[in-house]
Amino acid sequence: MKIKLILSVLCVLAYINTNAQNVVKGYILDSQTKEAVPFCNVMLYSDTSQNAVLLGGGVSDDNGNYSIDYNKNAKYITFSFIGYKTISLSIEANSKRVKDTLYINNILLEADRQTLSTIEVFAQQKRFEMTNDGVAMNIDEDVSSATANAFELLRKVPGVVIDKDENIQLNGKSGILFQINGRDIRIPYSAIKSMLKAMSPSDIEKIETISNPSAKYEAEGTAGIINLRMAKHESLGWSGEVNAWSAYANEWKHNEGLNLNYVNSRWTVNSSLSYNKWAGQTEAESEVYIFNDNAPTTMRKMDKTTQRFDYKGFNGNLSADYKINDNSSIGGMFSFNGSSHPDMDNPATKTRFYTYPYSIVDSSYMNKGDEYGNGRNMLANLWYTRKIDSLGGQYSITLDYNNNISKDYCLDKAAYYYGDFISLMKEGSDNDSTKNTYNTYSAKFDLIKPFNQRMSLEFGAKTRLTKVSNDFICYEDGEYNTETSNHLDYTENVNALYASFSDRLSDKLSLRLGLRAEHTHTNIKQQVNNSEKTKDYIDIFPNLNLSYKLNDMDNLTFVYSYRITRPEYNSMNPFVEKENEYLYKSGNPDLKPQYTHSLNLSYAFHYFIFLTATYDYTNDIISQTQYLRPGTAIFEDKPYNLGHSQQASIGLSTYLPLGKHLEWTIWAQGTYRQTRVDDPLLKLNVERFGFMTWQSIKMDFFFKTKLMLSAFYMTGGQEGTYSMGDMLSFDVNLSKEFLNKSLKASIGVGQLPKRTFTMDMTTENSKIKNSIVWQYPMVSASLSYSFGKKADNNTLKRIQSKDMDERAGGEISTGQGQSNH
């Protein structure tokens, strides 16, 4: 009787347990790239015979995850996708039960070389990848072959706007950190431009724009991160690529590059060399109106003047990963960049003064500014990564060093006249040079510890020391100027701890909660007046991410973050540069950090349409401002902490395959922005609506030639105290592959049409109107040849460094600050 009772209870429990196992979950990866395989078929079968019964199934989502209903009669699970070998596994032998869910170990799909060689597969590389932290754009040969260098490649990235002065914005906000392979670049923005301009587009595999950083990132930054993932050529033995690009728009431009790589069972070594020459010209004119008690008094008008520029850059990179064993790896990277821009001997600008009603010229002057300089930058990284468990736990130790040295020279000559250049009043000259030296040292520890399939903890600590030395030497009318020459030493030490907890609360709801604490110590020393300022402050930065899975194809994500933006180092230089008697430029050592609250709501529809809504509030805005000295016609250009701003935007990103031979990529964003300033220097309350879009159409043309059409448009908008006009650009490119796709050639016409950019600023006592021709039509051609056969990746996928240190340079649409000239 007891035996029958026990058997009955066991049967009931077995029945309950079997029916409770109603979901099968897992994750699918490409065995070579270790990246997610989306839309993979996942099927449940009764057995492995030809007469097996299909008992259920589904497909993986955009991140390689799958979750399908479980049938108790299913014994085998099958994974299949075009171009990959099909995998069939026993459910019982390859699963782990947790309550009502069966978890399958990570599935690694191998490419089916035989299948790929015998059939033509219609599969497009995903142009966009949406993550909780931002958007990534994959760079294929069609995009890179029509682009001069890595900096110009940024113009094709949705959300990125580069203005006529080559300053940059991300999603309508200035202040961006640039990274290479997750390593932040702590150098002036001018040096970053030099580095990117010397880098070949074929060196770039992916560009990530991270606008919602988690607690793992440094809390620095308003706009976000632009991270360049370098191409990892993982071909067995030796492989490489040579490429060349040339174009003409007023001046010849060209770029040449070489990639050479080696892979075996232990080593993955990637190297690249490139040289770039970038030349062109701009045309500019301006009008400045001065008011007294709201009544017009004076107008200063500069004639349209053509200015030529020339830039030369060299870039070299070497990275290596060594696989110690299946659980650990070590690696390093070294990058060197050198650049120069010679004196172009541009013509002098002519400026006239008028008294209201602006019919007679009172006085005039000519100003000739000659600028030249050179610089170099070195980046070095070492890292060690070790796997600590089978759930994906691992830790990494990273050491970084960054050195940058730049020298800029400027000679301004001015001649002042009575009337309309009638008789000479006086002459003057200012000759100054600036040497900037940056050294940054950092050490970082990261740990990822999953507790189970749904909960994990990330923990990290970092210390960073940045030492800046800026030397400014000025000669006025040939004599050393002891009042304006100066030397500034700046030291910044940031120590941080962070923790980020992730939990899949249910099949639909996921949570990521992060907290970061940063202690900052700064010290500024000026040699001229022997002054010294020291600051110490501690900040706590929370971060919240909630993700809700509406169904297998739709997802909703909410993110909140609180961030700091410290002043860019060069913007704190007290050096006063005199362009002429009516315009002075300087930095501001009294700048304070600005703080930003950010909210983001994003919706992924069927993993190919992405909608985002954001709101940002920033206090103590660091803004470059030109203000009029009371009772004079002299303007001072200087960064200040002025007021606050708020910005709300709605964005759309999508990739639409319209057929086997046609695809359409769209990015668009509408923005409302308000800037309010109530300061003795400036009073401003501006509200602006803006719209920007980037779109491209790619089609397979005759004889397997690819045609790519792209367009960018941005309405006028507000940036700090400036109002700016609209921007428009079109590009057309034809490309074709030869020799089994090893040789690629392209021709194109870009930067259509010729465009004039306007930038205005209005205050209580002045109005400034600038007009600049920033874009000229350009014809281009490129050629590249690659060699090497494909092999599986042998490196241990390490914890990606997620540092962030954007600086507010106080320039218009600036990135990492501006050079002094």
mmCIF file of C-alpha atoms in Angstrom, residues 467-774:
data_model
loop_
_atom_site.group_PDB
_atom_site.id
_atom_site.type_symbol
_atom_site.label_atom_id
_atom_site.label_comp_id
_atom_site.label_asym_id
_atom_site.label_seq_id
_atom_site.Cartn_x
_atom_site.Cartn_y
_atom_site.Cartn_z
ATOM 1 C CA LYS A 467 48.849 66.492 -16.510
ATOM 2 C CA VAL A 468 48.654 69.394 -18.970
ATOM 3 C CA SER A 469 51.357 71.955 -19.690
ATOM 4 C CA ASN A 470 50.474 74.924 -21.917
ATOM 5 C CA ASP A 471 53.112 77.516 -22.816
ATOM 6 C CA PHE A 472 52.030 80.753 -24.528
ATOM 7 C CA ILE A 473 54.599 83.236 -25.901
ATOM 8 C CA CYS A 474 53.485 86.547 -27.423
ATOM 9 C CA TYR A 475 55.354 89.292 -29.270
ATOM 10 C CA GLU A 476 53.627 92.617 -29.962
ATOM 11 C CA ASP A 477 55.146 94.777 -32.699
ATOM 12 C CA GLY A 478 58.297 92.671 -32.478
ATOM 13 C CA GLU A 479 58.765 93.005 -28.710
ATOM 14 C CA TYR A 480 58.218 90.291 -26.112
ATOM 15 C CA ASN A 481 54.941 90.957 -24.273
ATOM 16 C CA THR A 482 55.416 90.154 -20.591
ATOM 17 C CA GLU A 483 51.771 90.918 -19.737
ATOM 18 C CA THR A 484 50.154 88.415 -22.094
ATOM 19 C CA SER A 485 52.827 85.675 -22.297
ATOM 20 C CA ASN A 486 52.029 82.978 -19.780
ATOM 21 C CA HIS A 487 52.519 79.377 -18.770
ATOM 22 C CA LEU A 488 49.793 77.197 -17.276
ATOM 23 C CA ASP A 489 50.095 73.798 -15.601
ATOM 24 C CA TYR A 490 46.892 71.863 -15.039
ATOM 25 C CA THR A 491 46.546 68.623 -13.080
ATOM 26 C CA GLU A 492 43.394 66.548 -12.801
ATOM 27 C CA ASN A 493 43.015 63.336 -10.823
ATOM 28 C CA VAL A 494 39.746 61.370 -10.932
ATOM 29 C CA ASN A 495 39.181 58.253 -8.804
ATOM 30 C CA ALA A 496 35.991 56.282 -9.301
ATOM 31 C CA LEU A 497 34.050 53.245 -8.118
ATOM 32 C CA TYR A 498 30.975 51.851 -9.864
ATOM 33 C CA ALA A 499 28.499 49.014 -9.477
ATOM 34 C CA SER A 500 25.832 47.966 -11.944
ATOM 35 C CA PHE A 501 23.210 45.321 -11.167
ATOM 36 C CA SER A 502 21.181 43.648 -13.932
ATOM 37 C CA ASP A 503 18.143 41.453 -13.371
ATOM 38 C CA ARG A 504 15.671 39.893 -15.760
ATOM 39 C CA LEU A 505 12.684 40.377 -13.471
ATOM 40 C CA SER A 506 10.381 38.393 -15.732
ATOM 41 C CA ASP A 507 10.167 37.076 -19.273
ATOM 42 C CA LYS A 508 9.270 40.601 -20.376
ATOM 43 C CA LEU A 509 10.861 43.048 -17.913
ATOM 44 C CA SER A 510 14.594 43.630 -17.386
ATOM 45 C CA LEU A 511 16.310 46.063 -15.013
ATOM 46 C CA ARG A 512 19.785 47.604 -14.946
ATOM 47 C CA LEU A 513 20.544 49.832 -11.970
ATOM 48 C CA GLY A 514 23.896 51.553 -11.652
ATOM 49 C CA LEU A 515 25.679 53.915 -9.297
ATOM 50 C CA ARG A 516 28.997 55.640 -9.804
ATOM 51 C CA ALA A 517 30.991 57.696 -7.300
ATOM 52 C CA GLU A 518 33.782 60.007 -8.485
ATOM 53 C CA HIS A 519 36.265 62.073 -6.516
ATOM 54 C CA THR A 520 37.907 64.859 -8.534
ATOM 55 C CA HIS A 521 40.977 66.865 -7.570
ATOM 56 C CA THR A 522 42.168 69.712 -9.818
ATOM 57 C CA ASN A 523 45.044 72.138 -9.587
ATOM 58 C CA ILE A 524 45.768 75.127 -11.861
ATOM 59 C CA LYS A 525 49.051 77.069 -11.698
ATOM 60 C CA GLN A 526 49.875 80.242 -13.634
ATOM 61 C CA GLN A 527 53.503 81.335 -13.767
ATOM 62 C CA VAL A 528 52.906 84.993 -14.718
ATOM 63 C CA ASN A 529 51.036 86.038 -11.579
ATOM 64 C CA ASN A 530 52.195 83.017 -9.549
ATOM 65 C CA SER A 531 48.584 82.089 -8.813
ATOM 66 C CA GLU A 532 47.285 78.653 -7.885
ATOM 67 C CA LYS A 533 43.752 77.249 -7.603
ATOM 68 C CA THR A 534 42.806 73.869 -6.170
ATOM 69 C CA LYS A 535 39.414 72.148 -6.181
ATOM 70 C CA ASP A 536 38.176 68.939 -4.573
ATOM 71 C CA TYR A 537 34.664 67.569 -5.044
ATOM 72 C CA ILE A 538 32.783 64.274 -4.859
ATOM 73 C CA ASP A 539 29.767 63.427 -7.031
ATOM 74 C CA ILE A 540 27.316 60.523 -7.055
ATOM 75 C CA PHE A 541 25.849 59.599 -10.443
ATOM 76 C CA PRO A 542 22.827 57.256 -10.629
ATOM 77 C CA ASN A 543 21.787 55.389 -13.763
ATOM 78 C CA LEU A 544 18.580 53.453 -14.442
ATOM 79 C CA ASN A 545 17.647 51.261 -17.408
ATOM 80 C CA LEU A 546 14.288 49.482 -17.742
ATOM 81 C CA SER A 547 13.574 47.270 -20.752
ATOM 82 C CA TYR A 548 10.145 45.758 -21.468
ATOM 83 C CA LYS A 549 9.605 43.107 -24.127
ATOM 84 C CA LEU A 550 6.180 43.732 -25.608
ATOM 85 C CA ASN A 551 6.424 40.538 -27.703
ATOM 86 C CA ASP A 552 9.070 38.511 -29.527
ATOM 87 C CA MET A 553 9.712 41.358 -31.997
ATOM 88 C CA ASP A 554 9.005 44.607 -30.125
ATOM 89 C CA ASN A 555 10.865 46.143 -27.210
ATOM 90 C CA LEU A 556 10.511 49.300 -25.077
ATOM 91 C CA THR A 557 13.430 50.824 -23.097
ATOM 92 C CA PHE A 558 13.602 53.688 -20.605
ATOM 93 C CA VAL A 559 16.900 55.217 -19.420
ATOM 94 C CA TYR A 560 17.695 57.901 -16.841
ATOM 95 C CA SER A 561 21.211 59.234 -16.254
ATOM 96 C CA TYR A 562 22.866 62.100 -14.407
ATOM 97 C CA ARG A 563 26.187 63.328 -15.764
ATOM 98 C CA ILE A 564 28.916 65.933 -15.403
ATOM 99 C CA THR A 565 30.820 67.864 -18.072
ATOM 100 C CA ARG A 566 34.117 69.329 -16.938
ATOM 101 C CA PRO A 567 35.701 72.210 -18.884
ATOM 102 C CA GLU A 568 38.037 71.229 -21.695
ATOM 103 C CA TYR A 569 41.626 71.820 -20.664
ATOM 104 C CA ASN A 570 42.487 74.383 -23.366
ATOM 105 C CA SER A 571 39.359 76.413 -22.614
ATOM 106 C CA MET A 572 40.825 77.254 -19.195
ATOM 107 C CA ASN A 573 43.986 78.831 -20.621
ATOM 108 C CA PRO A 574 44.042 82.497 -19.522
ATOM 109 C CA PHE A 575 46.087 83.434 -22.586
ATOM 110 C CA VAL A 576 44.814 86.566 -24.384
ATOM 111 C CA GLU A 577 45.199 86.444 -28.160
ATOM 112 C CA LYS A 578 44.753 89.681 -30.071
ATOM 113 C CA GLU A 579 43.466 89.087 -33.585
ATOM 114 C CA ASN A 580 43.131 92.827 -34.179
ATOM 115 C CA GLU A 581 42.189 95.960 -32.226
ATOM 116 C CA TYR A 582 38.527 94.897 -32.217
ATOM 117 C CA LEU A 583 38.679 91.178 -31.370
ATOM 118 C CA TYR A 584 40.384 89.433 -28.430
ATOM 119 C CA LYS A 585 40.255 85.718 -27.587
ATOM 120 C CA SER A 586 41.055 83.969 -24.313
ATOM 121 C CA GLY A 587 40.197 81.030 -22.104
ATOM 122 C CA ASN A 588 38.688 81.133 -18.631
ATOM 123 C CA PRO A 589 40.388 79.398 -15.667
ATOM 124 C CA ASP A 590 37.280 80.064 -13.515
ATOM 125 C CA LEU A 591 35.020 77.719 -15.495
ATOM 126 C CA LYS A 592 32.889 75.315 -13.464
ATOM 127 C CA PRO A 593 31.547 71.911 -14.536
ATOM 128 C CA GLN A 594 28.075 71.657 -15.999
ATOM 129 C CA TYR A 595 25.580 68.956 -14.922
ATOM 130 C CA THR A 596 22.923 67.247 -17.020
ATOM 131 C CA HIS A 597 19.804 65.188 -16.265
ATOM 132 C CA SER A 598 18.869 62.968 -19.212
ATOM 133 C CA LEU A 599 15.741 60.884 -19.932
ATOM 134 C CA ASN A 600 15.451 58.543 -22.919
ATOM 135 C CA LEU A 601 12.585 56.367 -24.126
ATOM 136 C CA SER A 602 13.182 54.068 -27.122
ATOM 137 C CA TYR A 603 10.966 51.635 -28.982
ATOM 138 C CA ALA A 604 12.242 48.866 -31.260
ATOM 139 C CA PHE A 605 9.586 47.661 -33.699
ATOM 140 C CA HIS A 606 10.348 44.290 -35.311
ATOM 141 C CA TYR A 607 14.060 45.098 -34.833
ATOM 142 C CA PHE A 608 14.277 47.273 -37.913
ATOM 143 C CA ILE A 609 12.369 50.438 -36.940
ATOM 144 C CA PHE A 610 13.739 52.307 -33.907
ATOM 145 C CA LEU A 611 11.946 55.272 -32.319
ATOM 146 C CA THR A 612 13.509 57.413 -29.585
ATOM 147 C CA ALA A 613 12.295 60.283 -27.418
ATOM 148 C CA THR A 614 14.776 62.188 -25.225
ATOM 149 C CA TYR A 615 14.788 65.075 -22.780
ATOM 150 C CA ASP A 616 17.884 66.789 -21.350
ATOM 151 C CA TYR A 617 18.257 69.570 -18.794
ATOM 152 C CA THR A 618 21.689 71.182 -18.383
ATOM 153 C CA ASN A 619 22.686 73.771 -15.788
ATOM 154 C CA ASP A 620 25.742 76.107 -15.848
ATOM 155 C CA ILE A 621 26.179 75.698 -19.597
ATOM 156 C CA ILE A 622 29.770 76.130 -20.754
ATOM 157 C CA SER A 623 29.380 78.311 -23.845
ATOM 158 C CA GLN A 624 31.756 80.281 -26.032
ATOM 159 C CA THR A 625 30.494 83.876 -26.023
ATOM 160 C CA GLN A 626 31.427 87.083 -27.805
ATOM 161 C CA TYR A 627 30.468 90.068 -25.707
ATOM 162 C CA LEU A 628 30.954 93.785 -26.352
ATOM 163 C CA ARG A 629 33.040 95.832 -23.957
ATOM 164 C CA PRO A 630 30.767 98.630 -22.730
ATOM 165 C CA GLY A 631 31.292 101.904 -24.563
ATOM 166 C CA THR A 632 33.647 100.397 -27.177
ATOM 167 C CA ALA A 633 33.590 98.483 -30.463
ATOM 168 C CA ILE A 634 35.819 95.733 -29.002
ATOM 169 C CA PHE A 635 34.531 92.181 -28.698
ATOM 170 C CA GLU A 636 35.962 89.546 -26.405
ATOM 171 C CA ASP A 637 35.585 85.864 -27.343
ATOM 172 C CA LYS A 638 35.646 83.808 -24.152
ATOM 173 C CA PRO A 639 33.929 80.726 -22.604
ATOM 174 C CA TYR A 640 31.600 81.248 -19.631
ATOM 175 C CA ASN A 641 29.136 79.307 -17.497
ATOM 176 C CA LEU A 642 25.882 80.861 -18.686
ATOM 177 C CA GLY A 643 22.367 79.882 -17.650
ATOM 178 C CA HIS A 644 20.692 76.606 -18.511
ATOM 179 C CA SER A 645 19.218 74.782 -21.491
ATOM 180 C CA GLN A 646 16.639 72.099 -22.062
ATOM 181 C CA GLN A 647 16.213 69.959 -25.143
ATOM 182 C CA ALA A 648 13.524 67.507 -26.240
ATOM 183 C CA SER A 649 13.781 65.390 -29.383
ATOM 184 C CA ILE A 650 12.063 62.560 -31.260
ATOM 185 C CA GLY A 651 14.109 60.337 -33.579
ATOM 186 C CA LEU A 652 13.613 57.554 -36.119
ATOM 187 C CA SER A 653 16.142 55.017 -37.441
ATOM 188 C CA THR A 654 15.296 52.265 -39.903
ATOM 189 C CA TYR A 655 16.766 50.048 -42.570
ATOM 190 C CA LEU A 656 14.330 48.907 -45.260
ATOM 191 C CA PRO A 657 15.275 46.155 -47.764
ATOM 192 C CA LEU A 658 12.919 47.057 -50.630
ATOM 193 C CA GLY A 659 13.856 44.016 -52.670
ATOM 194 C CA LYS A 660 16.764 41.795 -53.550
ATOM 195 C CA HIS A 661 18.663 44.661 -55.182
ATOM 196 C CA LEU A 662 17.483 47.719 -53.244
ATOM 197 C CA GLU A 663 17.786 48.972 -49.665
ATOM 198 C CA TRP A 664 16.863 52.259 -47.999
ATOM 199 C CA THR A 665 18.416 53.596 -44.795
ATOM 200 C CA ILE A 666 16.734 56.449 -42.902
ATOM 201 C CA TRP A 667 17.656 58.457 -39.828
ATOM 202 C CA ALA A 668 15.614 61.520 -38.816
ATOM 203 C CA GLN A 669 15.220 63.642 -35.695
ATOM 204 C CA GLY A 670 13.083 66.593 -34.661
ATOM 205 C CA THR A 671 14.306 68.773 -31.782
ATOM 206 C CA TYR A 672 13.002 71.544 -29.546
ATOM 207 C CA ARG A 673 15.629 73.506 -27.624
ATOM 208 C CA GLN A 674 15.447 76.399 -25.195
ATOM 209 C CA THR A 675 18.470 78.344 -23.964
ATOM 210 C CA ARG A 676 18.006 80.827 -21.140
ATOM 211 C CA VAL A 677 20.760 83.176 -19.910
ATOM 212 C CA ASP A 678 20.339 85.888 -17.302
ATOM 213 C CA ASP A 679 23.823 87.222 -16.688
ATOM 214 C CA PRO A 680 25.408 90.705 -16.506
ATOM 215 C CA LEU A 681 27.373 89.817 -19.638
ATOM 216 C CA LEU A 682 24.457 88.445 -21.606
ATOM 217 C CA LYS A 683 20.677 88.127 -21.415
ATOM 218 C CA LEU A 684 19.106 85.552 -23.690
ATOM 219 C CA ASN A 685 15.938 83.489 -23.961
ATOM 220 C CA VAL A 686 15.824 81.564 -27.238
ATOM 221 C CA GLU A 687 13.455 78.799 -28.315
ATOM 222 C CA ARG A 688 14.113 76.909 -31.546
ATOM 223 C CA PHE A 689 12.636 73.928 -33.373
ATOM 224 C CA GLY A 690 14.910 71.954 -35.664
ATOM 225 C CA PHE A 691 14.903 68.899 -37.924
ATOM 226 C CA MET A 692 17.720 66.836 -39.353
ATOM 227 C CA THR A 693 17.847 63.683 -41.472
ATOM 228 C CA TRP A 694 20.383 61.408 -43.136
ATOM 229 C CA GLN A 695 19.191 58.968 -45.793
ATOM 230 C CA SER A 696 20.801 56.610 -48.269
ATOM 231 C CA ILE A 697 19.590 54.356 -51.054
ATOM 232 C CA LYS A 698 21.793 51.496 -52.260
ATOM 233 C CA MET A 699 20.955 49.373 -55.297
ATOM 234 C CA ASP A 700 22.585 46.695 -57.412
ATOM 235 C CA PHE A 701 23.056 48.276 -60.820
ATOM 236 C CA PHE A 702 23.979 46.906 -64.226
ATOM 237 C CA PHE A 703 26.897 44.427 -64.442
ATOM 238 C CA LYS A 704 26.694 43.980 -60.656
ATOM 239 C CA THR A 705 27.686 47.591 -60.089
ATOM 240 C CA LYS A 706 26.401 49.161 -56.882
ATOM 241 C CA LEU A 707 24.882 52.629 -56.857
ATOM 242 C CA MET A 708 24.652 54.531 -53.578
ATOM 243 C CA LEU A 709 22.778 57.829 -53.159
ATOM 244 C CA SER A 710 22.886 59.645 -49.829
ATOM 245 C CA ALA A 711 21.595 62.969 -48.515
ATOM 246 C CA PHE A 712 21.885 64.992 -45.327
ATOM 247 C CA TYR A 713 19.717 67.955 -44.290
ATOM 248 C CA MET A 714 19.527 70.021 -41.108
ATOM 249 C CA THR A 715 17.305 73.012 -40.486
ATOM 250 C CA GLY A 716 18.669 76.045 -38.711
ATOM 251 C CA GLY A 717 18.964 75.791 -34.969
ATOM 252 C CA GLN A 718 20.410 77.124 -31.739
ATOM 253 C CA GLU A 719 23.799 76.250 -30.231
ATOM 254 C CA GLY A 720 24.607 78.140 -27.044
ATOM 255 C CA THR A 721 24.314 81.837 -27.851
ATOM 256 C CA TYR A 722 24.435 81.324 -31.632
ATOM 257 C CA SER A 723 21.683 80.776 -34.193
ATOM 258 C CA MET A 724 22.712 78.793 -37.264
ATOM 259 C CA GLY A 725 21.305 78.345 -40.755
ATOM 260 C CA ASP A 726 20.413 75.094 -42.504
ATOM 261 C CA MET A 727 22.789 72.550 -44.038
ATOM 262 C CA LEU A 728 22.247 70.317 -47.089
ATOM 263 C CA SER A 729 24.468 67.791 -48.836
ATOM 264 C CA PHE A 730 24.081 65.070 -51.528
ATOM 265 C CA ASP A 731 26.484 62.281 -52.542
ATOM 266 C CA VAL A 732 26.423 59.809 -55.459
ATOM 267 C CA ASN A 733 28.795 56.844 -55.715
ATOM 268 C CA LEU A 734 29.275 53.893 -58.107
ATOM 269 C CA SER A 735 31.319 50.849 -57.024
ATOM 270 C CA LYS A 736 32.212 47.465 -58.480
ATOM 271 C CA GLU A 737 34.147 44.402 -57.312
ATOM 272 C CA PHE A 738 36.600 42.331 -59.354
ATOM 273 C CA LEU A 739 38.795 39.227 -58.913
ATOM 274 C CA ASN A 740 36.360 37.367 -56.684
ATOM 275 C CA LYS A 741 35.682 40.531 -54.655
ATOM 276 C CA SER A 742 39.354 41.091 -53.818
ATOM 277 C CA LEU A 743 39.622 44.225 -55.927
ATOM 278 C CA LYS A 744 37.153 47.082 -55.382
ATOM 279 C CA ALA A 745 36.870 50.312 -57.372
ATOM 280 C CA SER A 746 34.547 53.289 -57.038
ATOM 281 C CA ILE A 747 33.896 56.751 -58.447
ATOM 282 C CA GLY A 748 31.662 59.423 -57.006
ATOM 283 C CA VAL A 749 30.430 62.991 -56.865
ATOM 284 C CA GLY A 750 29.819 64.467 -53.443
ATOM 285 C CA GLN A 751 29.169 67.571 -51.377
ATOM 286 C CA LEU A 752 26.441 68.773 -53.712
ATOM 287 C CA PRO A 753 25.502 71.587 -54.075
ATOM 288 C CA LYS A 754 27.808 74.468 -53.166
ATOM 289 C CA ARG A 755 26.433 75.667 -49.836
ATOM 290 C CA THR A 756 26.622 78.798 -47.677
ATOM 291 C CA PHE A 757 26.272 78.465 -43.915
ATOM 292 C CA THR A 758 25.016 81.296 -41.670
ATOM 293 C CA MET A 759 25.659 81.806 -37.968
ATOM 294 C CA ASP A 760 24.190 84.735 -36.013
ATOM 295 C CA MET A 761 24.182 85.997 -32.431
ATOM 296 C CA THR A 762 22.001 88.754 -30.939
ATOM 297 C CA THR A 763 22.483 90.371 -27.513
ATOM 298 C CA GLU A 764 21.159 93.519 -25.838
ATOM 299 C CA ASN A 765 23.846 95.741 -27.415
ATOM 300 C CA SER A 766 25.024 93.888 -30.517
ATOM 301 C CA LYS A 767 24.113 91.643 -33.413
ATOM 302 C CA ILE A 768 26.606 89.462 -35.294
ATOM 303 C CA LYS A 769 25.891 87.921 -38.714
ATOM 304 C CA ASN A 770 28.356 85.472 -40.295
ATOM 305 C CA SER A 771 28.125 83.844 -43.721
ATOM 306 C CA ILE A 772 30.551 81.088 -44.762
ATOM 307 C CA VAL A 773 30.759 78.925 -47.893
ATOM 308 C CA TRP A 774 31.537 75.579 -46.253
#
